[in-house]
PDB file of C-alpha atoms in Angstrom:
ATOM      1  CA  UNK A   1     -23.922  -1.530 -12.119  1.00  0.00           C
ATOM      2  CA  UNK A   2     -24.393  -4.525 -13.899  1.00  0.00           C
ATOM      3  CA  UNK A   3     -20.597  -6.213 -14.785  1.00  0.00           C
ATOM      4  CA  UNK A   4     -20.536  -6.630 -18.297  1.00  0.00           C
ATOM      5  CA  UNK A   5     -19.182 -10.141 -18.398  1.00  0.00           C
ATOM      6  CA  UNK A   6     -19.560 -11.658 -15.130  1.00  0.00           C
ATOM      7  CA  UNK A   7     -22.305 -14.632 -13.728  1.00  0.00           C
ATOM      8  CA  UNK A   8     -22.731 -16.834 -10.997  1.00  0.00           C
ATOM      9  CA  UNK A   9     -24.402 -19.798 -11.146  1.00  0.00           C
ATOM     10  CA  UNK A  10     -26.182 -18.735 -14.029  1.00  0.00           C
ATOM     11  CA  UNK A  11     -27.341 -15.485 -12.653  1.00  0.00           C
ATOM     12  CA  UNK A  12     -26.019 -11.910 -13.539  1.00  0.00           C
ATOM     13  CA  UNK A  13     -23.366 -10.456 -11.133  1.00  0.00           C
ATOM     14  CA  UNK A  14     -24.773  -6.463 -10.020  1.00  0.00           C
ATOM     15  CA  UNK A  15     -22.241  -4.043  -8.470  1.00  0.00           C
ATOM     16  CA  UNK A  16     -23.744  -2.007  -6.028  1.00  0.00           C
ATOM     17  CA  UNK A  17     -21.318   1.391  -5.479  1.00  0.00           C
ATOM     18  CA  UNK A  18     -21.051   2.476  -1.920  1.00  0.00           C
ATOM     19  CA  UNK A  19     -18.968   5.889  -1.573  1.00  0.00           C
ATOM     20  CA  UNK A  20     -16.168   5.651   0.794  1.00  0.00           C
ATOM     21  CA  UNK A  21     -16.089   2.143   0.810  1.00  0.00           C
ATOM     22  CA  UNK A  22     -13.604   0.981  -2.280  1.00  0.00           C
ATOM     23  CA  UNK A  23     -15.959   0.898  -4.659  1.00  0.00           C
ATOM     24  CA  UNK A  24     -13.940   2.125  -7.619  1.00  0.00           C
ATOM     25  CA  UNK A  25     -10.980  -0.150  -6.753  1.00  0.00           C
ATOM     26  CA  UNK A  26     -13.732  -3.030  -6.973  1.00  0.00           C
ATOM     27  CA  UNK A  27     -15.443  -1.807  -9.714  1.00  0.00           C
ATOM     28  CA  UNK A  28     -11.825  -2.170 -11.330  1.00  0.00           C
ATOM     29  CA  UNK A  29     -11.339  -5.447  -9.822  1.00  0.00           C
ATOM     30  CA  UNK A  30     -14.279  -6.823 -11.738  1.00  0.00           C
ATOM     31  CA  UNK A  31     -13.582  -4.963 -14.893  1.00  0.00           C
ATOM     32  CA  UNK A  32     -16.455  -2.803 -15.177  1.00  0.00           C
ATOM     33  CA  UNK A  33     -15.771   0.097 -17.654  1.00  0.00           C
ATOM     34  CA  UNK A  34     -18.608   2.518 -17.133  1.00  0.00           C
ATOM     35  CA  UNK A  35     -17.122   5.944 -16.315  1.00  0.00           C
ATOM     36  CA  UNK A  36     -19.994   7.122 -14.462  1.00  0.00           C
ATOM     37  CA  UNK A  37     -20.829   5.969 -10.714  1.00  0.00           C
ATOM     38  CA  UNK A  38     -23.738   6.098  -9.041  1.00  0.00           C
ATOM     39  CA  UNK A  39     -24.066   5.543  -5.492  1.00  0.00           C
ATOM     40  CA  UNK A  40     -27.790   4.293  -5.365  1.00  0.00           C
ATOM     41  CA  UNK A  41     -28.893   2.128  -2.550  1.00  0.00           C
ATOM     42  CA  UNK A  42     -30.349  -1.596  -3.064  1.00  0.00           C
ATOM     43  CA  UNK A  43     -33.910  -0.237  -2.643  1.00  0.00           C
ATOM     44  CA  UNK A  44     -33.824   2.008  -5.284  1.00  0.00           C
ATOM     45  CA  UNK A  45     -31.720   0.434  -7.917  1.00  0.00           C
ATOM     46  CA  UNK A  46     -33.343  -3.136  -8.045  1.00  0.00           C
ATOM     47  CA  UNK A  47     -36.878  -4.455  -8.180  1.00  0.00           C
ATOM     48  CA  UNK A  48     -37.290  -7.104  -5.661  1.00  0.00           C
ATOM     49  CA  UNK A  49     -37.623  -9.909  -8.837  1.00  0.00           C
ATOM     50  CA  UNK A  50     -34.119  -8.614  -9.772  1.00  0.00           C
ATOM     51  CA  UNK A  51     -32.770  -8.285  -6.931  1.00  0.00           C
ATOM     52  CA  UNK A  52     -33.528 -11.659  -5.983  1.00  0.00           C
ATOM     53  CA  UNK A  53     -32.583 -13.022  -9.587  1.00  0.00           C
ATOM     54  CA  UNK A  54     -28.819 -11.305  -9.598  1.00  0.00           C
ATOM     55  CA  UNK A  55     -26.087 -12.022  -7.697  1.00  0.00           C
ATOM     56  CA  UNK A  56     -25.248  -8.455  -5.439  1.00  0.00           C
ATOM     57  CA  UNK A  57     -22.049  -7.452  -4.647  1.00  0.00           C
ATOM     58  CA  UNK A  58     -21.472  -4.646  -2.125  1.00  0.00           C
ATOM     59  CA  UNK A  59     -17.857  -3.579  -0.219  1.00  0.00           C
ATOM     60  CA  UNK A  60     -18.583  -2.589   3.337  1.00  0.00           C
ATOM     61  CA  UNK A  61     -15.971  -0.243   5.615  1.00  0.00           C
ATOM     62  CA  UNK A  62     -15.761  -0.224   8.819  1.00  0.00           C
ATOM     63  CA  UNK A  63     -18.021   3.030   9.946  1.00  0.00           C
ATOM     64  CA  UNK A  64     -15.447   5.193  11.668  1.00  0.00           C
ATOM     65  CA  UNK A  65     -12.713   4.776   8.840  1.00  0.00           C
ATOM     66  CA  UNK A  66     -15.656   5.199   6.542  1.00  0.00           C
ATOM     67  CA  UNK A  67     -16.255   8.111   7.892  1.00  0.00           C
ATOM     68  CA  UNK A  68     -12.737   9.689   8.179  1.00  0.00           C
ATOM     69  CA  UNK A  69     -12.574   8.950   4.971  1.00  0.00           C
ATOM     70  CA  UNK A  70     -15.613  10.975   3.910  1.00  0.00           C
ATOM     71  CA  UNK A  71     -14.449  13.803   6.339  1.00  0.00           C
ATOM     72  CA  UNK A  72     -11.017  13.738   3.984  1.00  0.00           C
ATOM     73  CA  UNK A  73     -12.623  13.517   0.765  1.00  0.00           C
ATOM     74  CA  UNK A  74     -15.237  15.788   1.101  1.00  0.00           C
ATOM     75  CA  UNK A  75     -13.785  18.358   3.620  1.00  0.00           C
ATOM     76  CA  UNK A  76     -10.177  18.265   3.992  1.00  0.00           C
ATOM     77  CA  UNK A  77      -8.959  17.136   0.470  1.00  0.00           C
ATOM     78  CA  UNK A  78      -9.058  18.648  -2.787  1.00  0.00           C
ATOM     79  CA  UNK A  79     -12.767  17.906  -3.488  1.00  0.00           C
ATOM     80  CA  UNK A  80     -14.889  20.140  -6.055  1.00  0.00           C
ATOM     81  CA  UNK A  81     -17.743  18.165  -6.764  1.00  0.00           C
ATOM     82  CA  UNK A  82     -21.572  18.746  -6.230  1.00  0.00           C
ATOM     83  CA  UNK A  83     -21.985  19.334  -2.093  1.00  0.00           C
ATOM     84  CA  UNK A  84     -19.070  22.044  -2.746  1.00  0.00           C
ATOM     85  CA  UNK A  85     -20.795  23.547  -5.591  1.00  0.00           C
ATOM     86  CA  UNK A  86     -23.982  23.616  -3.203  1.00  0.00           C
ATOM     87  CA  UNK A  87     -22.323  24.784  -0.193  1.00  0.00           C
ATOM     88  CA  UNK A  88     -19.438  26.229  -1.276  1.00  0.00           C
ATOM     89  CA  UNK A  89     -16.383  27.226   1.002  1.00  0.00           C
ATOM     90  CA  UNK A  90     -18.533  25.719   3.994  1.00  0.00           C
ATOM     91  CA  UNK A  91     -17.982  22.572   3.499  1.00  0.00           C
ATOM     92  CA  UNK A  92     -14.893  23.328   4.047  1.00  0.00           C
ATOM     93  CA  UNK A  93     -14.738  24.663   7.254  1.00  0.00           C
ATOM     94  CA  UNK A  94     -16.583  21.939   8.600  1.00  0.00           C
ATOM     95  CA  UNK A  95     -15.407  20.036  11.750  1.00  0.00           C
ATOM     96  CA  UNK A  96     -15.777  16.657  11.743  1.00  0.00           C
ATOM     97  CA  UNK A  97     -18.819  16.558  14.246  1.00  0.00           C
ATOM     98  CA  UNK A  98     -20.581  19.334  11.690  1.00  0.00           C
ATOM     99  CA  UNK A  99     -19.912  17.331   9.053  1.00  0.00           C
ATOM    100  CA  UNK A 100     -21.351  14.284  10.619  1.00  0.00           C
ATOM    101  CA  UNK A 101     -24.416  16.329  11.080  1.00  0.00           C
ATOM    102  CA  UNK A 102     -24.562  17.757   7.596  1.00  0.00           C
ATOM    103  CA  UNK A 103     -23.998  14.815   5.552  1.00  0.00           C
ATOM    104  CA  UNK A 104     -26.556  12.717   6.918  1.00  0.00           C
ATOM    105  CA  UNK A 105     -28.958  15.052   4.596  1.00  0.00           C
ATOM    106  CA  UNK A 106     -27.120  13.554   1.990  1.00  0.00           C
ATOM    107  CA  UNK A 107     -27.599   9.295   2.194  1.00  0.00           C
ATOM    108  CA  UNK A 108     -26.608   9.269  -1.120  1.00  0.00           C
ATOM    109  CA  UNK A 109     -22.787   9.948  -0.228  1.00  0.00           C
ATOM    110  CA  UNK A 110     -22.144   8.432   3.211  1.00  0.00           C
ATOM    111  CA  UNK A 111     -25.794   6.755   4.610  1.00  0.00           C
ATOM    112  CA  UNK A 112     -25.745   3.618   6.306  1.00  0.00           C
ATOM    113  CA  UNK A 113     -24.221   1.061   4.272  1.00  0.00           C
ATOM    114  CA  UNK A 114     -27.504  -0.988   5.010  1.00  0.00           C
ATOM    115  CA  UNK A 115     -28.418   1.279   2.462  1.00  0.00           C
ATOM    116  CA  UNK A 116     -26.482  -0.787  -0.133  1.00  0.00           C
ATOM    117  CA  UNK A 117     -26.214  -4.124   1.286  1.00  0.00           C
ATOM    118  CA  UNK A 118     -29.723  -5.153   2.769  1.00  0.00           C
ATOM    119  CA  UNK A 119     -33.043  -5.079   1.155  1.00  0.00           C
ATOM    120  CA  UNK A 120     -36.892  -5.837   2.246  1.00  0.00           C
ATOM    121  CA  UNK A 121     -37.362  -8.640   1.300  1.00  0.00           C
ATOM    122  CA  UNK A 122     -37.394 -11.725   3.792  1.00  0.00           C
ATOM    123  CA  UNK A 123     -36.430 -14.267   1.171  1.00  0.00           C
ATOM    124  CA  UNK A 124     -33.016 -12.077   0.521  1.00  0.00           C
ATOM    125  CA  UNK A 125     -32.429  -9.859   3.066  1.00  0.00           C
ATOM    126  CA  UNK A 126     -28.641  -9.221   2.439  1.00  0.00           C
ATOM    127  CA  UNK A 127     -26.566  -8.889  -0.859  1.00  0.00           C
ATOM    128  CA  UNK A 128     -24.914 -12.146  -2.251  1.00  0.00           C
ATOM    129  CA  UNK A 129     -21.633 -11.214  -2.008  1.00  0.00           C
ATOM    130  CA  UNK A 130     -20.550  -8.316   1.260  1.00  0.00           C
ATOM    131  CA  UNK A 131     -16.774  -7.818   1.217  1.00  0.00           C
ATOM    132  CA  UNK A 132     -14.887  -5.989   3.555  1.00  0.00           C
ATOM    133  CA  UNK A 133     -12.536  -3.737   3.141  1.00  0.00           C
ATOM    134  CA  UNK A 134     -10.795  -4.607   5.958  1.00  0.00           C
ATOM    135  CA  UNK A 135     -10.698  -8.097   4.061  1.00  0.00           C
ATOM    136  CA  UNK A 136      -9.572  -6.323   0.302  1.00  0.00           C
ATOM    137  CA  UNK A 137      -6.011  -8.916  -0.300  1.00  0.00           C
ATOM    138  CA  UNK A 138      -8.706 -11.357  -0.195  1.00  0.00           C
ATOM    139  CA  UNK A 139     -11.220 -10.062  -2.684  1.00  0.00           C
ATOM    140  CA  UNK A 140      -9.971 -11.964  -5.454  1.00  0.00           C
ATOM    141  CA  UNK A 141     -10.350 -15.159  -4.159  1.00  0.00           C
ATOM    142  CA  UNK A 142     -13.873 -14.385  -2.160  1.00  0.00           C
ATOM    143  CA  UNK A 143     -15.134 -13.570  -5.434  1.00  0.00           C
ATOM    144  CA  UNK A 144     -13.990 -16.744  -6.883  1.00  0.00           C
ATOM    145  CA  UNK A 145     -15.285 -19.175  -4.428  1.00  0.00           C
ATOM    146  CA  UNK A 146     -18.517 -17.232  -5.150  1.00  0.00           C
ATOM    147  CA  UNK A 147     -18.011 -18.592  -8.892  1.00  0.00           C
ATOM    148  CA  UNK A 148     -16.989 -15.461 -10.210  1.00  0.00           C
ATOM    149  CA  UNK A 149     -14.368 -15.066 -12.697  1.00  0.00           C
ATOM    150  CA  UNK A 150     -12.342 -11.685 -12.505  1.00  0.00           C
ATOM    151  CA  UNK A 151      -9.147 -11.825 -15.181  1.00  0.00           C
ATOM    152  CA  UNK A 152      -6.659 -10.346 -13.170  1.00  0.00           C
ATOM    153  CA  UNK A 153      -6.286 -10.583  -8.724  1.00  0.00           C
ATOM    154  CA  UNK A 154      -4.528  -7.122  -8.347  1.00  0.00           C
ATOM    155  CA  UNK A 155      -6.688  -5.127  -6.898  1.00  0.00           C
ATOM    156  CA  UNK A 156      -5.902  -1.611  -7.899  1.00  0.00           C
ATOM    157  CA  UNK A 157      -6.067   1.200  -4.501  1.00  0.00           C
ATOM    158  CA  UNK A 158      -8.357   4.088  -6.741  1.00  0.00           C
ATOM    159  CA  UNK A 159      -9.522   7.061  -5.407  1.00  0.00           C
ATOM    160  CA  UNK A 160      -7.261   6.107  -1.934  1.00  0.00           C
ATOM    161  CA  UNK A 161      -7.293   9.185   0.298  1.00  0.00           C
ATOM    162  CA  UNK A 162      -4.495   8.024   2.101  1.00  0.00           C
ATOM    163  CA  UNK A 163      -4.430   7.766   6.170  1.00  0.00           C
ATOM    164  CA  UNK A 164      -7.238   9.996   7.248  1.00  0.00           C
ATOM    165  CA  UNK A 165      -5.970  12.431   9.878  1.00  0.00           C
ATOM    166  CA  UNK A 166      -6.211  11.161  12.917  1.00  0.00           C
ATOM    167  CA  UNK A 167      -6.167  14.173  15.358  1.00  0.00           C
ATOM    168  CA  UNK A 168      -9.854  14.827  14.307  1.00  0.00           C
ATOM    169  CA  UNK A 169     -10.481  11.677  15.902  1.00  0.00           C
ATOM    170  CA  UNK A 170     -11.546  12.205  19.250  1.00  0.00           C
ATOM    171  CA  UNK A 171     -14.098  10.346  21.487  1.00  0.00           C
ATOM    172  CA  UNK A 172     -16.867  12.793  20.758  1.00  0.00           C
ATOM    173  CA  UNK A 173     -16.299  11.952  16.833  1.00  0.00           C
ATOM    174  CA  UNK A 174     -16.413   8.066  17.822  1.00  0.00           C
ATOM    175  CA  UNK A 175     -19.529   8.091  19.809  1.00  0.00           C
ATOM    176  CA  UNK A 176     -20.863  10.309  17.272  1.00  0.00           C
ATOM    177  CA  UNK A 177     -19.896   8.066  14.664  1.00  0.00           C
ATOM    178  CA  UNK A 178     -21.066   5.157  16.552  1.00  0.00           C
ATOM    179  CA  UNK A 179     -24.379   6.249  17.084  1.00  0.00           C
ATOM    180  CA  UNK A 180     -25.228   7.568  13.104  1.00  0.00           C
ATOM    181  CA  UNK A 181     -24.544   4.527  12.150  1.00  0.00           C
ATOM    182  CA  UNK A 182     -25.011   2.231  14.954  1.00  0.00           C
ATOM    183  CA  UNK A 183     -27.343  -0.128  12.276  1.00  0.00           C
ATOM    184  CA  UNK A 184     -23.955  -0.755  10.761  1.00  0.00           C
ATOM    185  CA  UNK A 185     -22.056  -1.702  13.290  1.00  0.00           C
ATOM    186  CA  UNK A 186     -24.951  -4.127  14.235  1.00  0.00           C
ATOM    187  CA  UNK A 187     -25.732  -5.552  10.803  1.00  0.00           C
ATOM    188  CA  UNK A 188     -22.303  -6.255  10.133  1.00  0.00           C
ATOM    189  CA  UNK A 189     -20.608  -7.089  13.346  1.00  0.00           C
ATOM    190  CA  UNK A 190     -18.295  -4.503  13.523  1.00  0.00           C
TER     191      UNK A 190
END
């Protein structure tokens, strides 16, 4: 998503959208009004001349509360949207190791967040800008210092799941977890 009035150093400020990973509260953050999200990865939404050109912005989670939270949304919560209306009751019944297994069909709604913050090209391998939401009091002021002007520093909580249920959160589900998206945990230190 390109924000509608925002630079850096001269260069248009891009909004890439990954699910799960407070995307909406940081689309919000920076003011961008589209209603529609998409969640497409770096590869596929830029060319590498505009990739290079804009400044990226991507929110990273860290991978097991990024997944929990996926497990909630998608499973455990009141979601309707388009894996329910493809699976149907299902998706639903899925533990949290089947649904580990069954969403990784889908990189669209919970791939590796490499997906959205690294691209192949050896002159910019990473996004600009990769905030954390571990790190989201701070947002505000990371985006400044990265000469971006955002009009207001409260950073709205959208689309919060609350606290993921932690009794589906055994060992098996962290190893699992671990090792689907072991790239993240290496490409961003976690």
């Amino acid at each position: 998503l390109r924000t509608r009035h925002h630079s850096a150093d001269g260069r248009p400020v891009y909004l890439l959208h990954n699910p799960k990973a407070a995307g909406t509260s940081l689309k919000s953050l920076l003011g961008v009004t589209q209603p529609s999200t998409l969640h497409i990865g770096a590869r596929d939404a830029f060319s590498r001349k505009a990739w290079r050109e804009g400044c990226i912005v991507v929110a990273i989670r860290h991978p097991v509360a990024r997944f929990l939270s996926g497990y909630r949304f998608h499973v455990t919560g009141p979601y309707k949207g388009a894996l329910f209306r493809r699976h149907g009751a299902a998706l639903k019944a899925l533990s949290p190791i089947a649904y580990l297994e069954f969403i990784q069909q889908y990189p669209e709604y919970l791939g590796p967040q490499t997906r959205w913050a690294l691209y192949p090209d050896t002159a910019k391998p990473r996004a600009d800008i990769v905030l954390r939401v571990e790190d989201a009091p701070r947002w505000p002021a990371q985006l400044r210092e990265a000469g971006i002007e955002i009009e207001d520093d409260r950073l709205a909580h959208q689309n919060r799941s609350g606290a993921p249920d932690q009794e589906c959160l055994t060992d098996e589900v962290i190893d699992a977890v671990a090792s689907v998206y072991a790239e993240d945990f290496e490409a961003f230190g976690y």
